[in-house]
Amino acid sequence: MLKKKNEALFVGVDIGSLTTKAVAYSPSGIIVTAMIPTGVIPEKSGREILENVLASADVSRKEVNAVVATGYGRITAEYADKTITEITCHAKGAHYLHASTRTIVDIGGQDCKVIRLDEDGNVADFAMNDKCAAGTGRFLEVISQVFKISLEEMGTLAQSEAPLVPINNTCTVFAESEIISLLARGERAESILKGVFRAIASRVSGIAARIGVDGDVFFSGGVAKNCGMVAALEEVLQCPIVSLEFDPQLVGALGAAVLASELRVKS
Amino acid sequence: MNTSVIAIDNIRAAVARRPAELAVARQAGKKVVGWIGYNIPEELIHACGLIPIRICQGGDNRLAEIGANYISTQNCFFLRQCIGLFVERQDPYVRELDALATDTTCLQLYRMATLLEHYFQTNVIFLGVPKNREVPEADAYFTQEVGQFLSQMEKMAGRPLDEGSLTRTLKLFAGIRQAITQLYEYLANDRPLISWRDVLEVVQAGYCLDRAQYLILLQELLGELAERAAAPCRTVERRVRVLLAGSLIARGDTKLITILEECGARVVGDLIWSGMAPFVNLAVKEYSLAGLVAAYYSRLPHGAIPHMEVDNDDRLIVLQELAKKTRANGIVYYSLRYCDPFSFKVLCTKNAMKRIAVPLMEAQTEYSPEDTENLRTRVEAFVEMLDCAQARREWQDE
């Protein structure tokens, strides 16, 4: 989508632990999106993605009305007009995409959050994992390395009719050992993967129990792209997950861009 | 926040001088009784002519790791650090102790004290605390335990407790409690007259300073704050008002304080056992041993004391009242990892606060720095949530 002439432009930059995303947004809609792996220096990744979206939108930094940075690398984003946590940004992004969202499950590279929203898309409550990265994107990456398959293939395999083999650990290190033992015992990869997704979903369910799940449930973050994870979450939470065309990994950046536009309105 | 309060600088200077003063006092034959606990009647240590020192150091992951060589890592970081302090004996107060008094309120604490006794031959004096105050035997048991505690203090002091000395001590401590209460009132003032970081430092200075000198310093501080409060002020305070509750935040444990400040929150009060909690509902109505026992017996119960009926739990009622009194926008509930007495109560506390429309967020953390950014995200998101709610209310009012 192209920006209309003289229309305001806002950019949201989400510097996550594994990927850095950006969304350029104008009141008429989403102009352009971009995503790159987060490098060793998050500040550099943030600047790079900002340049990428500006180049794709064919605008200069001066033409951008406001930039909001979010994600764990936000504190390094001196180029942004404001930094806002990913919790607030995911809420805003999910509400923008699906206004009746009342619960968000966000599983990113190294953390997992459950967020409750009010009818205006404001955060009403949230719960988040602590420092342990169990059951997050990084966890799935390690498991995919054990099976030597892609994350997408993991999801597809887990959709098979094979019986589930329970996985007792969501600790990345212990789960890896447990899976190797199960493979050595002759268990099928499909069954083990089903167990992996179920274990993560159960952990998310534990976090969700602290604040409750209500209304339409939205799944954001990179892990939401995995069909195996979506199915496991629907099963454990016993509710359907909102299905949209928009890339769930970009929801935080989108929310940041929408919040940037609200900053402009307020000022 | 302008922290150049002269009286606080004086308190800092007094704290800096204190280790040397203690060493001199001990050389002159005085005895030092350290205490870690929640129901130690410190007044009895003082009234017997002994020097009470509350051991309350935290925030040092290295010491907690050393402590973990002696106690399971599923005990709270504060207690693990306490053991670390006794292993190293570098802390000036731990070095000067003649005995350590502790109580059985928190069973992890009791376990820690037995380990200190076993591994480091620390002279530990235990005070039994009734777990169930609903039964009639509880009162008699506590009275007996305090009596035994007093006997041990008298033995250490080499003389029986003098009634006049007890009365003077009780008056002195009542004065300190009153001054601390006033200090917290200034903290909750519409205008930011003093930061919570400073209040905590002042309260915790009282753990080691000579108590008579401490009261003078407190009064000096209150005088200065009164002057500040009377001075004209044009700035409008917009920061969200946060109340702290949950586990103890010991001296040196600054992770959460720093994050709260950096996130732009203003802490207007607390109900933690290293802050205001020990002063709540502790009123000695009669200046006697019986009056002291009665006051400790009926004080605000610590989180480790069981109470099965949520609806009439004093701790929740006091927190609700404090939230209203300080006009807090929200509560940050500090949950130190493996501090079970408080970690297990998050949900019921959150639900109780929901009934008065005050949101609560659990800030579970530990002394290691690994989770700093994760904690920052949680606190910052909570502050954003409160800020947004406050803006909506202001908009509706307009």
XYZ file of C-alpha atoms in Angstrom:
665
model
C 0.000 0.000 0.000
C 1.286 3.471 -0.846
C 1.168 6.464 1.451
C -1.212 9.170 0.280
C 0.338 12.528 -0.441
C 0.549 14.823 2.620
C -0.656 12.028 4.864
C 1.079 11.609 8.218
C 3.426 8.639 8.593
C 4.300 6.740 11.751
C 6.762 3.937 12.345
C 6.808 1.263 15.018
C 10.077 -0.597 15.629
C 10.034 -3.810 17.662
C 13.506 -4.973 18.680
C 12.923 -8.503 19.925
C 15.476 -10.949 21.259
C 15.598 -12.926 18.000
C 14.093 -10.647 15.325
C 13.684 -6.933 14.768
C 10.508 -5.789 13.054
C 9.137 -2.505 11.770
C 5.794 -1.292 10.482
C 5.185 2.011 8.708
C 1.625 3.155 9.182
C -0.550 6.029 8.102
C -4.158 6.761 9.089
C -5.298 5.076 5.878
C -3.566 1.819 6.779
C -0.326 -0.186 6.900
C 2.168 1.100 4.323
C 5.071 -1.314 4.594
C 6.571 -3.884 6.957
C 10.058 -5.330 7.422
C 11.822 -7.932 9.516
C 15.490 -8.832 10.099
C 17.312 -11.010 12.650
C 18.388 -9.048 15.738
C 22.150 -8.726 15.695
C 24.565 -8.558 18.578
C 23.932 -4.827 18.927
C 20.163 -4.199 19.199
C 20.596 -0.469 18.664
C 22.163 -1.152 15.241
C 19.379 -3.598 14.296
C 16.767 -0.978 15.208
C 18.405 1.688 13.055
C 18.812 -0.771 10.176
C 15.138 -1.795 10.167
C 14.056 1.830 10.382
C 16.162 2.639 7.314
C 14.705 -0.415 5.549
C 11.077 0.608 5.999
C 11.803 4.215 5.137
C 13.496 3.106 1.913
C 10.587 0.762 1.079
C 8.061 3.524 1.774
C 10.244 5.940 -0.182
C 10.300 8.568 2.559
C 13.030 10.257 4.575
C 13.240 10.258 8.408
C 12.135 13.903 8.394
C 8.868 12.896 6.748
C 8.023 10.502 9.575
C 5.822 12.159 12.168
C 6.755 9.868 15.046
C 8.670 6.680 15.781
C 7.882 4.428 18.739
C 10.298 1.657 19.707
C 9.323 -1.429 21.654
C 10.700 -4.862 22.503
C 13.585 -5.774 24.792
C 15.980 -3.578 22.771
C 13.820 -0.475 23.138
C 16.065 1.071 25.773
C 18.791 1.460 23.137
C 16.483 3.207 20.641
C 17.652 6.803 20.834
C 16.273 7.383 17.332
C 12.709 6.867 18.591
C 10.445 9.636 19.855
C 9.184 7.368 22.606
C 9.673 3.855 23.908
C 6.712 1.757 25.036
C 6.720 -1.795 26.345
C 5.760 -4.643 24.051
C 2.859 -5.466 26.368
C 1.125 -2.170 25.607
C 2.129 -2.387 21.922
C 0.799 -5.918 21.397
C -2.467 -4.834 23.001
C -2.764 -1.884 20.659
C -1.761 -3.912 17.598
C -4.162 -6.761 18.326
C -6.997 -4.321 18.993
C -6.272 -2.538 15.712
C -6.439 -5.815 13.789
C -9.358 -7.367 15.658
C -11.260 -4.942 17.863
C -13.088 -7.599 19.867
C -9.827 -9.113 21.149
C -9.960 -9.400 24.935
C -7.076 -11.812 25.563
C -3.697 -11.967 23.854
C -1.197 -14.777 24.091
C 2.166 -13.496 22.913
C 5.032 -15.940 22.574
C 8.205 -14.318 21.366
C 11.829 -15.363 21.166
C 12.518 -15.422 24.882
C 9.341 -14.646 26.699
C 5.696 -15.428 26.928
C 2.932 -13.082 27.983
C -0.798 -13.224 28.449
C -2.506 -9.848 28.218
C -6.104 -8.893 29.020
C -7.623 -5.941 27.185
C -10.604 -3.691 27.743
C -12.977 -2.770 24.926
C -10.761 0.188 23.899
C -7.636 -1.913 23.521
C -6.095 -0.733 26.788
C -4.180 -3.214 28.914
C -6.404 -4.314 31.800
C -4.041 -6.932 33.263
C -1.127 -9.090 32.206
C 1.100 -11.930 33.295
C 4.520 -12.798 32.007
C 7.097 -15.525 32.419
C 10.142 -14.717 34.526
C 13.740 -14.982 33.377
C 13.391 -18.612 32.272
C 12.933 -18.933 28.494
C 11.151 -22.309 28.791
C 8.355 -22.724 26.281
C 9.303 -19.763 24.093
C 10.557 -19.325 20.525
C 14.108 -20.102 21.543
C 12.914 -23.364 23.085
C 11.241 -24.387 19.801
C 14.381 -23.501 17.873
C 16.456 -25.829 20.036
C 13.913 -28.629 19.610
C 13.872 -28.135 15.816
C 17.651 -28.562 15.851
C 17.265 -31.877 17.645
C 14.919 -33.098 14.889
C 16.925 -31.339 12.166
C 13.735 -29.905 10.622
C 12.333 -26.392 10.211
C 9.904 -24.807 12.680
C 7.147 -24.954 10.046
C 7.750 -28.670 9.492
C 7.518 -29.237 13.229
C 4.049 -27.731 13.219
C 2.903 -29.773 10.237
C 4.237 -33.035 11.683
C 2.483 -32.365 14.985
C -0.827 -32.124 13.115
C -0.697 -35.820 12.216
C -2.945 -38.454 13.793
C -0.055 -39.946 15.775
C -0.714 -40.406 19.517
C 0.749 -37.774 21.831
C 3.788 -38.614 23.927
C 3.855 -36.343 26.977
C 6.955 -34.221 27.551
C 7.532 -33.507 31.215
C 9.989 -30.646 30.872
C 9.670 -27.201 29.357
C 13.174 -26.317 30.504
C 15.100 -26.121 27.227
C 18.035 -28.147 28.504
C 16.015 -30.880 30.247
C 13.479 -31.125 27.410
C 16.252 -31.651 24.874
C 17.633 -34.549 26.939
C 14.144 -35.982 27.411
C 13.430 -35.876 23.675
C 16.726 -37.568 22.830
C 15.810 -40.335 25.308
C 12.342 -40.703 23.747
C 13.809 -40.925 20.240
C 16.288 -43.533 21.465
C 13.326 -45.466 22.905
C 11.787 -45.537 19.425
C 8.956 -43.043 19.903
C 7.709 -41.387 16.694
C 8.840 -37.838 15.966
C 5.212 -36.757 15.320
C 4.124 -37.999 18.736
C 7.019 -36.307 20.521
C 6.373 -33.023 18.718
C 2.732 -33.149 19.713
C 3.941 -33.538 23.278
C 6.324 -30.596 22.886
C 3.540 -28.262 21.733
C 1.214 -29.529 24.449
C 3.882 -28.876 27.096
C 4.333 -25.291 25.908
C 0.575 -24.753 25.732
C 0.198 -26.055 29.285
C 2.852 -23.622 30.485
C 1.040 -20.760 28.727
C -2.182 -21.952 30.315
C -0.521 -21.712 33.751
C 0.438 -18.099 33.076
C -3.055 -17.376 31.683
C -4.669 -18.824 34.807
C -3.176 -15.966 36.856
C -5.291 -13.390 35.017
C -7.993 -15.474 33.345
C -8.911 -15.886 29.688
C -11.951 -14.131 28.295
C -13.500 -13.059 24.968
C -11.726 -13.409 21.640
C -8.246 -14.851 22.045
C -5.523 -13.464 19.808
C -2.161 -15.184 19.371
C 0.786 -12.915 18.510
C 4.555 -13.262 18.283
C 6.718 -15.432 16.048
C 5.568 -18.704 17.615
C 1.977 -17.927 16.554
C 2.997 -18.763 12.973
C 3.328 -22.386 13.955
C 0.161 -24.357 13.227
C 1.117 -27.038 15.758
C 1.324 -24.453 18.505
C -1.982 -22.835 17.522
C -3.733 -26.222 17.637
C -2.198 -27.118 21.011
C -3.157 -23.756 22.483
C -6.752 -24.044 21.271
C -6.948 -27.474 22.843
C -5.491 -26.475 26.203
C -7.297 -23.117 26.523
C -10.476 -24.739 25.150
C -11.281 -21.826 22.872
C -10.666 -20.872 19.240
C -7.747 -18.594 18.389
C -8.550 -15.600 16.166
C -7.217 -16.299 12.691
C -5.994 -13.379 10.571
C -3.953 -12.866 7.418
C -1.590 -10.416 9.118
C 1.806 -11.760 10.208
C 1.493 -12.280 14.021
C 5.188 -11.575 14.455
C 4.574 -7.956 13.395
C 1.769 -7.181 15.849
C 4.077 -5.472 18.375
C 5.615 -3.223 15.720
C 2.153 -2.446 14.371
C 0.937 -1.503 17.852
C 3.995 0.713 18.291
C 3.171 2.468 15.007
C -0.461 2.982 16.026
C 0.664 4.340 19.401
C 3.059 6.674 17.549
C 0.050 8.053 15.677
C -1.761 8.578 19.000
C 1.246 10.468 20.383
C 0.880 12.792 17.470
C -2.842 13.264 18.133
C -2.208 14.031 21.810
C 0.589 16.513 21.108
C 13.463 14.658 43.570
C 15.738 16.972 45.518
C 17.479 14.598 47.889
C 19.727 17.156 49.514
C 17.915 16.881 52.813
C 20.503 17.779 55.441
C 19.041 15.431 58.045
C 19.401 12.468 55.680
C 23.055 13.324 55.160
C 23.420 13.389 58.952
C 21.793 9.963 59.200
C 24.154 8.616 56.528
C 27.123 10.018 58.410
C 25.905 8.418 61.643
C 25.509 5.060 59.888
C 29.036 5.360 58.480
C 30.403 5.967 62.001
C 28.438 3.168 63.604
C 30.715 0.129 62.985
C 33.624 1.926 64.677
C 31.353 2.944 67.578
C 30.255 -0.665 68.016
C 33.837 -1.901 68.099
C 34.664 0.648 70.811
C 31.534 -0.248 72.791
C 32.416 -3.919 72.700
C 35.944 -3.202 73.860
C 34.371 -1.378 76.790
C 32.413 -4.529 77.663
C 29.056 -3.882 75.932
C 27.400 -6.818 74.192
C 25.784 -6.759 70.756
C 22.706 -8.835 69.961
C 21.908 -9.126 66.271
C 18.420 -10.148 65.287
C 16.774 -11.476 62.165
C 13.072 -12.070 62.390
C 9.607 -10.608 62.601
C 8.558 -10.817 66.224
C 11.723 -10.215 68.216
C 10.850 -7.710 70.968
C 13.877 -5.559 70.301
C 12.907 -3.369 73.238
C 13.978 -6.115 75.661
C 17.478 -6.285 74.160
C 17.779 -2.526 74.519
C 16.259 -2.328 78.000
C 18.748 -4.911 79.279
C 21.596 -2.626 78.255
C 22.573 -4.719 75.238
C 22.956 -3.232 71.752
C 20.313 -4.447 69.283
C 21.276 -4.647 65.615
C 18.824 -5.860 63.004
C 20.669 -7.873 60.357
C 18.973 -7.044 57.083
C 21.376 -7.079 54.151
C 20.259 -8.115 50.675
C 20.772 -7.777 46.952
C 24.122 -9.572 46.814
C 23.903 -12.619 44.568
C 27.498 -13.617 45.303
C 26.774 -13.963 49.029
C 23.503 -15.776 48.290
C 25.472 -18.282 46.183
C 27.899 -18.810 49.067
C 24.927 -19.374 51.375
C 23.539 -21.927 48.931
C 26.435 -24.203 49.851
C 24.791 -24.616 53.268
C 21.061 -24.353 52.586
C 18.873 -25.517 49.712
C 18.489 -23.102 46.823
C 14.759 -23.410 47.377
C 15.067 -21.094 50.351
C 14.716 -17.369 49.748
C 17.612 -15.268 48.541
C 17.584 -13.081 51.641
C 18.206 -16.011 53.966
C 20.801 -17.515 51.679
C 22.601 -14.174 51.722
C 22.352 -14.102 55.524
C 24.258 -17.380 55.643
C 26.750 -15.942 53.152
C 27.300 -13.024 55.550
C 28.127 -15.405 58.384
C 30.432 -17.471 56.145
C 32.458 -14.436 55.119
C 32.189 -12.370 58.328
C 33.154 -9.244 56.398
C 29.977 -7.360 57.323
C 30.901 -4.995 60.179
C 27.725 -5.823 62.122
C 27.930 -9.584 61.735
C 31.564 -9.370 62.854
C 30.617 -7.621 66.086
C 27.777 -9.929 67.186
C 27.839 -11.675 70.557
C 24.586 -13.483 69.825
C 21.908 -13.747 67.161
C 18.253 -13.635 68.149
C 15.685 -15.114 65.830
C 12.077 -16.243 65.914
C 10.073 -19.046 64.416
C 7.613 -16.888 62.454
C 9.158 -17.932 59.143
C 10.280 -21.555 59.153
C 12.921 -20.934 56.485
C 14.425 -18.407 58.876
C 14.361 -20.912 61.717
C 16.134 -23.454 59.504
C 18.750 -20.879 58.568
C 19.420 -20.053 62.219
C 19.900 -23.725 63.114
C 22.457 -23.967 60.311
C 24.308 -20.930 61.641
C 24.367 -22.595 65.047
C 25.596 -25.876 63.591
C 28.200 -24.734 61.063
C 29.489 -21.486 62.561
C 28.886 -22.035 66.290
C 26.820 -18.844 66.331
C 25.184 -18.230 69.692
C 21.552 -18.319 68.526
C 18.675 -17.381 70.804
C 15.319 -18.652 69.567
C 11.918 -17.137 70.278
C 8.909 -19.351 69.661
C 5.955 -17.686 67.968
C 2.448 -19.225 67.938
C 1.259 -20.103 64.468
C -2.392 -20.152 65.398
C -3.522 -17.204 67.471
C -7.117 -18.413 67.487
C -6.485 -20.953 70.250
C -6.350 -19.760 73.898
C -2.984 -21.503 74.522
C -1.291 -19.239 71.982
C -1.214 -16.196 74.245
C 0.226 -18.151 77.185
C 2.809 -19.803 74.927
C 4.020 -16.465 73.552
C 4.170 -14.939 77.053
C 6.272 -17.861 78.211
C 8.566 -17.640 75.182
C 9.130 -13.898 75.693
C 9.851 -14.618 79.363
C 12.521 -17.129 78.375
C 13.904 -14.711 75.820
C 14.173 -12.050 78.528
C 15.989 -14.483 80.826
C 18.601 -15.047 78.136
C 19.009 -11.306 77.613
C 19.401 -10.791 81.367
C 21.996 -13.558 81.447
C 23.964 -11.903 78.663
C 23.699 -8.514 80.333
C 24.721 -9.981 83.694
C 21.879 -8.225 85.495
C 18.093 -8.424 85.810
C 15.837 -6.136 83.826
C 15.270 -2.867 85.577
C 11.681 -1.587 85.469
C 12.746 2.018 84.978
C 14.995 1.025 82.112
C 12.145 -0.880 80.446
C 9.804 2.099 80.744
C 12.399 4.458 79.264
C 13.047 2.041 76.397
C 9.363 1.562 75.660
C 8.850 5.332 75.546
C 11.857 5.726 73.256
C 10.652 3.040 70.856
C 7.132 4.467 70.860
C 8.665 7.783 69.836
C 10.552 6.117 66.994
C 7.386 4.386 65.761
C 5.493 7.655 65.835
C 8.276 9.428 63.910
C 8.406 6.694 61.267
C 4.635 6.891 60.847
C 4.930 10.649 60.301
C 7.747 10.078 57.812
C 5.464 7.825 55.766
C 2.773 10.503 55.865
C 5.222 12.926 54.258
C 6.048 10.262 51.678
C 2.384 10.035 50.677
C 1.967 13.817 50.511
C 0.605 15.281 47.268
C 3.968 16.914 46.790
C 7.059 14.706 46.540
C 8.852 15.843 49.686
C 11.000 12.743 50.046
C 11.579 9.668 47.901
C 10.766 6.148 48.968
C 14.417 5.209 48.421
C 15.352 7.793 51.063
C 12.565 6.727 53.417
C 13.729 3.128 53.229
C 17.308 4.193 53.884
C 16.191 6.192 56.919
C 14.058 3.345 58.290
C 16.879 0.852 57.784
C 19.421 3.193 59.394
C 17.427 2.537 62.547
C 18.466 -1.116 62.436
C 21.989 -0.283 63.514
C 22.074 3.197 65.057
C 21.899 3.932 68.754
C 18.146 4.257 69.219
C 18.182 7.478 71.263
C 20.435 9.151 68.707
C 18.235 7.766 65.922
C 15.121 9.398 67.353
C 16.899 12.762 67.492
C 17.945 12.373 63.853
C 14.411 11.389 62.865
C 12.968 14.450 64.571
C 15.504 16.628 62.776
C 14.400 15.081 59.473
C 10.710 15.561 60.246
C 11.384 19.218 61.066
C 13.084 19.711 57.721
C 10.254 17.983 55.864
C 7.693 20.143 57.664
C 9.518 23.220 56.392
C 9.501 21.831 52.863
C 5.803 21.052 53.067
C 5.059 24.620 54.179
C 7.068 26.213 51.355
C 5.100 27.301 48.250
C 5.198 24.959 45.278
C 3.936 25.447 41.732
C 4.860 22.155 40.103
C 2.081 19.650 39.525
C 2.942 16.056 40.333
C 1.777 13.705 37.581
C 3.637 10.476 38.291
C 1.505 7.435 39.040
C 1.306 6.591 42.733
C 2.467 3.089 43.572
C 2.295 1.171 46.824
C 4.805 -1.583 47.575
C 3.826 -4.810 49.317
C 5.109 -8.371 49.615
C 8.508 -9.734 50.614
C 11.143 -7.875 52.546
C 13.441 -5.545 50.556
C 16.686 -5.618 52.490
C 19.457 -2.987 52.523
C 21.382 -3.226 49.269
C 18.520 -4.811 47.342
C 17.963 -1.887 44.995
C 16.937 -3.600 41.755
C 13.206 -2.951 42.036
C 13.612 0.536 43.541
C 15.839 1.596 40.650
C 13.507 0.160 38.008
C 10.473 1.836 39.586
C 12.274 5.176 39.584
C 13.470 4.737 36.014
C 9.949 3.850 34.878
C 8.655 7.120 36.310
C 6.566 5.675 39.143
C 6.311 7.378 42.524
C 6.240 5.032 45.490
C 3.946 6.580 48.093
C 4.040 3.884 50.745
C 4.822 0.288 51.532
C 3.699 -2.630 53.593
C 6.891 -4.660 53.686
C 8.761 -5.992 56.724
C 11.857 -3.956 55.985
C 9.762 -0.811 55.649
C 6.522 0.215 57.325
C 5.039 -3.204 58.229
C 6.876 -3.662 61.587
C 5.388 -0.362 62.799
C 1.775 -1.141 61.867
C -0.621 -1.896 64.732
C 2.219 -2.259 67.216
C 1.082 -0.092 70.087
C 2.411 -0.682 73.598
C -0.530 0.524 75.670
C 1.023 -0.196 79.051
C 4.711 0.390 79.740
C 5.433 -3.012 81.265
C 6.588 -6.451 80.155
C 2.970 -7.603 79.933
C 2.114 -4.560 77.835
C 5.004 -5.306 75.476
C 3.984 -8.956 75.087
C 0.376 -7.954 74.393
C 1.473 -5.449 71.762
C 3.652 -7.959 69.884
C 0.979 -10.620 70.182
C -1.690 -8.463 68.572
C 0.436 -6.732 65.948
C -0.039 -7.078 62.194
C 0.672 -10.746 61.425
C 3.607 -11.590 59.193
C 2.911 -13.418 55.909
C 4.169 -16.697 57.377
C 1.445 -16.792 60.026
C -1.458 -18.851 58.678
C -4.863 -17.247 58.401
C -7.458 -19.280 56.604
C -10.298 -16.782 56.304
C -9.441 -14.310 53.578
C -12.364 -11.997 54.310
C -11.104 -11.003 57.754
C -7.372 -11.247 57.195
C -5.823 -8.188 58.890
C -3.013 -8.073 56.368
C -5.405 -7.646 53.457
C -7.581 -5.179 55.337
C -4.540 -3.074 56.321
C -3.259 -3.114 52.728
C -6.655 -2.061 51.399
C -6.801 0.790 53.918
C -3.260 1.851 53.096
C -4.008 1.847 49.359
C -6.974 4.119 49.990
C -5.097 6.364 52.431
C -2.127 6.856 50.116
C -4.405 7.134 47.054
C -2.294 4.552 45.265
C -3.036 3.954 41.586
C -1.667 0.442 41.878
C 0.303 -2.010 43.986
C 3.604 -3.624 43.063
C 3.855 -6.856 45.009
C 7.507 -7.752 45.518
C 7.864 -11.490 45.487
C 11.409 -12.576 46.262
C 11.995 -15.986 44.715
C 11.287 -18.802 47.204
C 9.891 -16.376 49.777
C 6.888 -18.668 50.134
C 5.016 -16.714 52.867
C 4.461 -13.904 50.381
C 4.700 -15.632 46.989
C 1.804 -17.928 47.893
C -0.423 -14.981 48.785
C -0.217 -13.080 45.520
C -3.531 -14.243 44.118
C -5.641 -13.684 47.231
C -4.012 -10.263 47.733
C -4.665 -9.379 44.094
C -8.303 -10.406 44.413
C -8.705 -8.408 47.636
C -7.285 -5.312 45.934
C -9.547 -5.861 42.928
C -12.487 -5.391 45.288
C -11.351 -1.808 45.911
C -10.407 -1.313 42.221
C -6.665 -1.118 42.830
C -4.653 -3.189 40.329
C -1.790 -5.309 41.634
C 1.211 -6.663 39.784
C 3.514 -9.355 41.106
C 7.182 -8.493 40.653
C 8.867 -11.817 41.215
C 12.616 -11.538 41.155
C 15.829 -12.536 42.904
C 19.255 -11.077 43.625
C 20.928 -12.197 40.391
C 20.936 -9.616 37.595
C 19.742 -11.934 34.785
C 16.093 -10.941 35.002
C 16.629 -7.174 35.238
C 15.300 -6.382 31.761
C 12.421 -8.833 32.124
C 11.483 -7.170 35.419
C 11.832 -3.742 33.836
C 9.342 -4.735 31.108
C 6.820 -5.958 33.674
C 7.120 -2.869 35.878
C 7.144 -0.456 32.953
C 4.069 -2.088 31.394
C 2.283 -1.842 34.744
C 3.191 1.835 35.068
C 1.987 2.415 31.477
C -1.276 0.672 32.354
C -1.781 2.836 35.472
C -0.785 5.976 33.617
C -3.269 5.242 30.847
C -6.058 4.572 33.375
C -5.235 7.837 35.188
C -5.315 9.775 31.888
C -8.732 8.257 31.076
C -10.078 9.241 34.491
C -8.798 12.798 34.093
C -10.332 12.968 30.613
C -13.688 11.747 31.960
C -13.551 14.268 34.810
C -13.003 17.092 32.316
